[in-house]
PDB file of C-alpha atoms in Angstrom:
ATOM      1  CA  MET A  12       9.970  17.879  -6.863  1.00  0.00           C
ATOM      2  CA  GLN A  13       6.664  19.492  -6.979  1.00  0.00           C
ATOM      3  CA  ALA A  14       3.795  18.646  -4.668  1.00  0.00           C
ATOM      4  CA  ASN A  15       1.473  17.437  -7.593  1.00  0.00           C
ATOM      5  CA  GLN A  16       4.165  14.994  -8.820  1.00  0.00           C
ATOM      6  CA  ILE A  17       4.669  13.665  -5.217  1.00  0.00           C
ATOM      7  CA  ASN A  18       0.781  13.476  -4.673  1.00  0.00           C
ATOM      8  CA  ALA A  19       0.296  11.664  -7.905  1.00  0.00           C
ATOM      9  CA  ILE A  20       2.866   8.951  -7.087  1.00  0.00           C
ATOM     10  CA  LEU A  21       1.249   8.579  -3.558  1.00  0.00           C
ATOM     11  CA  SER A  22      -1.993   8.250  -4.862  1.00  0.00           C
ATOM     12  CA  GLY A  23      -0.847   5.474  -7.329  1.00  0.00           C
ATOM     13  CA  THR A  24       0.614   3.476  -4.767  1.00  0.00           C
ATOM     14  CA  ARG A  25      -2.151   3.918  -2.335  1.00  0.00           C
ATOM     15  CA  ASP A  26      -4.561   2.861  -5.107  1.00  0.00           C
ATOM     16  CA  VAL A  27      -2.928  -0.521  -5.771  1.00  0.00           C
ATOM     17  CA  LEU A  28      -2.826  -1.252  -1.934  1.00  0.00           C
ATOM     18  CA  GLU A  29      -6.229  -0.243  -1.191  1.00  0.00           C
ATOM     19  CA  ASN A  30      -8.202  -0.946  -4.428  1.00  0.00           C
ATOM     20  CA  HIS A  31      -6.547  -3.802  -6.105  1.00  0.00           C
ATOM     21  CA  LEU A  32      -5.226  -5.628  -2.886  1.00  0.00           C
ATOM     22  CA  GLY A  33      -7.826  -4.582  -0.293  1.00  0.00           C
ATOM     23  CA  MET A  34      -5.416  -3.349   2.161  1.00  0.00           C
ATOM     24  CA  GLN A  35      -5.959  -0.596   4.618  1.00  0.00           C
ATOM     25  CA  VAL A  36      -3.366   2.144   4.134  1.00  0.00           C
ATOM     26  CA  MET A  37      -2.551   5.016   6.608  1.00  0.00           C
ATOM     27  CA  PRO A  38       0.225   7.501   5.383  1.00  0.00           C
ATOM     28  CA  GLY A  39       2.592   8.966   7.773  1.00  0.00           C
ATOM     29  CA  LYS A  40       4.595  12.055   7.959  1.00  0.00           C
ATOM     30  CA  PRO A  41       6.870  12.743   5.028  1.00  0.00           C
ATOM     31  CA  SER A  42      10.523  13.548   5.318  1.00  0.00           C
ATOM     32  CA  MET A  43      13.280  14.765   3.048  1.00  0.00           C
ATOM     33  CA  GLN A  44      16.256  12.185   2.752  1.00  0.00           C
ATOM     34  CA  MET A  45      19.835  12.441   1.572  1.00  0.00           C
ATOM     35  CA  ASN A  46      22.155   9.669   1.228  1.00  0.00           C
ATOM     36  CA  PRO A  47      21.983   7.079   2.294  1.00  0.00           C
ATOM     37  CA  ILE A  48      18.293   5.745   1.446  1.00  0.00           C
ATOM     38  CA  PHE A  49      17.510   2.701   3.483  1.00  0.00           C
ATOM     39  CA  SER A  50      15.669  -0.177   1.590  1.00  0.00           C
ATOM     40  CA  GLY A  51      14.459  -2.355   4.324  1.00  0.00           C
ATOM     41  CA  GLN A  52      14.779  -6.155   4.067  1.00  0.00           C
ATOM     42  CA  VAL A  53      12.998  -6.213   0.678  1.00  0.00           C
ATOM     43  CA  SER A  54      12.413  -3.463  -1.833  1.00  0.00           C
ATOM     44  CA  VAL A  55      10.975  -3.029  -5.103  1.00  0.00           C
ATOM     45  CA  ILE A  56      12.526  -0.330  -7.306  1.00  0.00           C
ATOM     46  CA  VAL A  57      10.397   1.231 -10.173  1.00  0.00           C
ATOM     47  CA  GLY A  58      11.475   3.963 -12.460  1.00  0.00           C
ATOM     48  CA  MET A  59       9.390   6.285 -14.752  1.00  0.00           C
ATOM     49  CA  THR A  60      10.800   8.121 -17.647  1.00  0.00           C
ATOM     50  CA  GLY A  61       9.624  10.754 -20.089  1.00  0.00           C
ATOM     51  CA  THR A  62       8.999  14.338 -19.246  1.00  0.00           C
ATOM     52  CA  LEU A  63       9.806  13.506 -15.618  1.00  0.00           C
ATOM     53  CA  LYS A  64      12.405  10.964 -14.267  1.00  0.00           C
ATOM     54  CA  VAL A  65      11.068   9.128 -11.313  1.00  0.00           C
ATOM     55  CA  ASP A  66      12.636   6.575  -8.998  1.00  0.00           C
ATOM     56  CA  LEU A  67      10.420   4.929  -6.636  1.00  0.00           C
ATOM     57  CA  ILE A  68      11.649   2.600  -4.034  1.00  0.00           C
ATOM     58  CA  LEU A  69       9.125   0.606  -1.840  1.00  0.00           C
ATOM     59  CA  GLY A  70      10.915  -0.708   1.150  1.00  0.00           C
ATOM     60  CA  MET A  71       9.536  -3.102   3.500  1.00  0.00           C
ATOM     61  CA  THR A  72      10.036  -6.360   5.774  1.00  0.00           C
ATOM     62  CA  GLN A  73       9.760  -9.853   4.400  1.00  0.00           C
ATOM     63  CA  LYS A  74       6.590 -10.121   6.448  1.00  0.00           C
ATOM     64  CA  SER A  75       5.021  -7.193   4.497  1.00  0.00           C
ATOM     65  CA  VAL A  76       6.161  -8.827   1.326  1.00  0.00           C
ATOM     66  CA  CYS A  77       4.437 -12.162   2.248  1.00  0.00           C
ATOM     67  CA  ALA A  78       1.229 -10.122   3.048  1.00  0.00           C
ATOM     68  CA  ILE A  79       1.186  -8.469  -0.443  1.00  0.00           C
ATOM     69  CA  ILE A  80       1.803 -11.806  -2.113  1.00  0.00           C
ATOM     70  CA  GLY A  81      -0.779 -13.610  -0.114  1.00  0.00           C
ATOM     71  CA  LYS A  82      -3.339 -10.847  -1.065  1.00  0.00           C
ATOM     72  CA  MET A  83      -2.330 -11.231  -4.752  1.00  0.00           C
ATOM     73  CA  PHE A  84      -2.793 -15.033  -4.252  1.00  0.00           C
ATOM     74  CA  GLY A  85      -6.413 -14.534  -3.159  1.00  0.00           C
ATOM     75  CA  GLY A  86      -5.902 -14.205   0.353  1.00  0.00           C
ATOM     76  CA  MET A  87      -3.747 -17.121   1.082  1.00  0.00           C
ATOM     77  CA  GLU A  88      -1.239 -17.163   4.045  1.00  0.00           C
ATOM     78  CA  VAL A  89       2.387 -16.855   2.687  1.00  0.00           C
ATOM     79  CA  GLN A  90       5.178 -17.904   4.998  1.00  0.00           C
ATOM     80  CA  GLU A  91       8.116 -18.207   2.420  1.00  0.00           C
ATOM     81  CA  ILE A  92       8.741 -16.570  -0.796  1.00  0.00           C
ATOM     82  CA  ASP A  93       9.356 -18.775  -3.633  1.00  0.00           C
ATOM     83  CA  ASP A  94      10.003 -18.319  -7.165  1.00  0.00           C
ATOM     84  CA  MET A  95       6.345 -17.759  -7.998  1.00  0.00           C
ATOM     85  CA  GLY A  96       6.154 -15.207  -4.826  1.00  0.00           C
ATOM     86  CA  TRP A  97       9.042 -13.242  -6.325  1.00  0.00           C
ATOM     87  CA  SER A  98       7.328 -13.030  -9.814  1.00  0.00           C
ATOM     88  CA  ALA A  99       4.096 -11.773  -8.111  1.00  0.00           C
ATOM     89  CA  PHE A 100       6.145  -9.329  -6.117  1.00  0.00           C
ATOM     90  CA  SER A 101       7.770  -8.185  -9.304  1.00  0.00           C
ATOM     91  CA  GLU A 102       4.201  -7.822 -10.834  1.00  0.00           C
ATOM     92  CA  PHE A 103       3.204  -5.664  -7.639  1.00  0.00           C
ATOM     93  CA  GLY A 104       6.077  -3.401  -8.618  1.00  0.00           C
ATOM     94  CA  ASN A 105       4.410  -3.075 -12.184  1.00  0.00           C
ATOM     95  CA  TRP A 106       0.922  -2.513 -10.754  1.00  0.00           C
ATOM     96  CA  VAL A 107       2.286   0.436  -8.716  1.00  0.00           C
ATOM     97  CA  GLY A 108       4.442   1.766 -11.399  1.00  0.00           C
ATOM     98  CA  ALA A 109       1.429   1.716 -13.973  1.00  0.00           C
ATOM     99  CA  ALA A 110      -0.730   3.228 -11.397  1.00  0.00           C
ATOM    100  CA  CYS A 111       1.620   6.044 -10.746  1.00  0.00           C
ATOM    101  CA  CYS A 112       2.335   6.593 -14.412  1.00  0.00           C
ATOM    102  CA  THR A 113      -1.570   6.881 -14.815  1.00  0.00           C
ATOM    103  CA  GLU A 114      -1.646   9.352 -12.076  1.00  0.00           C
ATOM    104  CA  LEU A 115       1.078  11.527 -13.605  1.00  0.00           C
ATOM    105  CA  ILE A 116      -0.359  11.297 -17.111  1.00  0.00           C
ATOM    106  CA  ASN A 117      -3.615  12.633 -15.671  1.00  0.00           C
ATOM    107  CA  SER A 118      -1.605  15.475 -14.211  1.00  0.00           C
ATOM    108  CA  GLY A 119       0.024  16.337 -17.612  1.00  0.00           C
ATOM    109  CA  TYR A 120       3.239  14.630 -17.640  1.00  0.00           C
ATOM    110  CA  GLU A 121       4.151  12.100 -20.297  1.00  0.00           C
ATOM    111  CA  VAL A 122       5.750   9.272 -18.612  1.00  0.00           C
ATOM    112  CA  ASN A 123       6.482   5.382 -19.159  1.00  0.00           C
ATOM    113  CA  ILE A 124       7.319   2.752 -16.584  1.00  0.00           C
ATOM    114  CA  THR A 125      10.596   0.884 -16.369  1.00  0.00           C
ATOM    115  CA  PRO A 126      10.660  -2.729 -15.335  1.00  0.00           C
ATOM    116  CA  PRO A 127      10.948  -3.091 -11.621  1.00  0.00           C
ATOM    117  CA  ILE A 128      13.964  -4.509  -9.855  1.00  0.00           C
ATOM    118  CA  ILE A 129      13.621  -6.464  -6.561  1.00  0.00           C
ATOM    119  CA  ASN A 130      16.358  -5.980  -3.893  1.00  0.00           C
ATOM    120  CA  GLU A 131      16.660  -8.622  -1.452  1.00  0.00           C
ATOM    121  CA  GLY A 132      18.550  -7.847   1.771  1.00  0.00           C
ATOM    122  CA  GLU A 133      18.890  -4.526   3.475  1.00  0.00           C
ATOM    123  CA  SER A 134      20.818  -2.046   1.447  1.00  0.00           C
ATOM    124  CA  LYS A 135      21.694   1.640   1.313  1.00  0.00           C
ATOM    125  CA  PHE A 136      20.907   3.582  -1.916  1.00  0.00           C
ATOM    126  CA  ARG A 137      22.834   6.476  -2.952  1.00  0.00           C
ATOM    127  CA  SER A 138      21.930   8.966  -5.421  1.00  0.00           C
ATOM    128  CA  VAL A 139      22.750  12.539  -6.493  1.00  0.00           C
ATOM    129  CA  HIS A 140      19.011  13.454  -6.082  1.00  0.00           C
ATOM    130  CA  ARG A 141      16.905  14.048  -3.001  1.00  0.00           C
ATOM    131  CA  PHE A 142      14.109  11.669  -2.130  1.00  0.00           C
ATOM    132  CA  ILE A 143      10.774  12.456  -0.141  1.00  0.00           C
ATOM    133  CA  SER A 144      10.098   9.329   2.173  1.00  0.00           C
ATOM    134  CA  ILE A 145       6.724   8.591   3.559  1.00  0.00           C
ATOM    135  CA  PRO A 146       5.819   5.610   5.874  1.00  0.00           C
ATOM    136  CA  PHE A 147       2.588   3.781   4.798  1.00  0.00           C
ATOM    137  CA  GLN A 148       1.279   1.673   7.612  1.00  0.00           C
ATOM    138  CA  VAL A 149      -0.557  -1.026   5.733  1.00  0.00           C
ATOM    139  CA  GLU A 150      -2.487  -2.939   8.264  1.00  0.00           C
ATOM    140  CA  GLU A 151      -0.013  -4.274  10.676  1.00  0.00           C
ATOM    141  CA  ASN A 152       2.961  -3.636   8.342  1.00  0.00           C
ATOM    142  CA  GLU A 153       4.888  -0.589   7.156  1.00  0.00           C
ATOM    143  CA  ILE A 154       6.138   0.227   3.747  1.00  0.00           C
ATOM    144  CA  MET A 155       8.621   3.007   3.287  1.00  0.00           C
ATOM    145  CA  VAL A 156       7.853   4.937  -0.005  1.00  0.00           C
ATOM    146  CA  HIS A 157      10.729   6.775  -1.166  1.00  0.00           C
ATOM    147  CA  ILE A 158      10.192   9.122  -4.146  1.00  0.00           C
ATOM    148  CA  SER A 159      12.643  11.053  -6.281  1.00  0.00           C
ATOM    149  CA  ALA A 160      11.246  13.161  -9.340  1.00  0.00           C
ATOM    150  CA  GLN A 161      13.204  15.547 -11.544  1.00  0.00           C
ATOM    151  CA  GLN A 162      12.057  17.182 -14.859  1.00  0.00           C
ATOM    152  CA  ALA A 163      13.675  15.295 -17.743  1.00  0.00           C
TER     153      ALA A 163
END
C-alpha cells in the first residue's frame, strides 16, 4: 500500500461524510492491522477493482449507522433500522466507494467499485492482506476505516 492510495481512499470517505452528509470528521492515528480485523456492530464492505484491488471496511456501532441514515433522510432521528434504512446504508457504501474511486482515478489508477456488502453483528474478518485502520471521530460517533490496497 502506498501513501497516495491510502490518502485517496481517506479523502473520498471523508468527502462523503463532510460534504454529502454535513458531518464533522476528525481522523485519528492510523495503525497497521493483521488478522483479525474487527468489524464493529455493523459494517459496510466496499471493494474496488482494476489496476488496484482495494478492500474497504467501515465498521461502526448501530448508533453510528442510525446517525448516517438520519442525515441521509434529511436530518430525521432514526432509532431503529428498517428495510428502507438498510437500503440507505447500502447506498452510503456506494457513495463512499464511488468517491474513493474518483479520488483514485484522479491519482492515476483505473478502478471500478464493487457492490457494497453490509455485515450486521460483530465479526472478525481475516485476509492474507494487511490493513491500515484509521478511526474517524464523526461527531459523537466513531467509524473505523480499514483499508487494504494492492496492485492488481
